[in-house]
Amino acid sequence: MYVYDKANELAKALSESEEYKSYKAAKGKVEKDSRAKDMVNDFKKKQFELQAMQLSGQKPDESKLNQIQSLYQVIVLNPDIAGYLQAELRFNQMFSDIYNIIGKAVELDMDFLQPENK
């Protein structure tokens, strides 16, 4: 089907993008260092738990927020981790932009992604 062909073309373009190549290279550096990999995994786990709390309507306590912020400040002192997190952010931003482009083209209801006007 034509749509799937285009999806495969998009997947290929994504895998050939500079954002993805930078992300993969940075991830490879972190994965070679077991200590750095463990630190990133610990940070991401805590970040995920915080986001899950927020999505379920719970307000995380101040100590949990401070813990994650402190952990972030420590792990980004490692240049490989800092580079990895920056590359991941750039790739995720590109991915999000593409999702929004597709969503607008097929008129998906994505108003929930827009900031609230109060």
Coordinates of C-alpha atoms in Angstrom, one line a residue, residues 26-27 29-30 36 40 72-89:
A26 CA 26.3 9.5 21.6
K27 CA 24.3 6.5 22.9
K29 CA 29.6 6.2 23.9
V30 CA 27.4 6.0 27.0
A36 CA 27.6 6.1 32.8
V40 CA 21.6 7.5 32.7
Y72 CA 20.7 15.6 36.5
Q73 CA 23.3 18.2 37.6
V74 CA 25.6 15.4 38.6
I75 CA 25.3 13.2 35.5
V76 CA 25.7 16.0 33.0
L77 CA 29.2 16.7 34.4
N78 CA 30.1 13.6 32.4
P79 CA 30.6 15.0 28.8
D80 CA 29.4 11.7 27.2
I81 CA 26.2 11.7 29.2
A82 CA 25.6 15.4 28.5
G83 CA 26.2 14.8 24.8
Y84 CA 23.9 11.8 24.8
L85 CA 21.0 13.7 26.5
Q86 CA 21.4 16.7 24.2
A87 CA 21.4 14.4 21.1
E88 CA 18.4 12.5 22.4
L89 CA 16.5 15.8 23.0

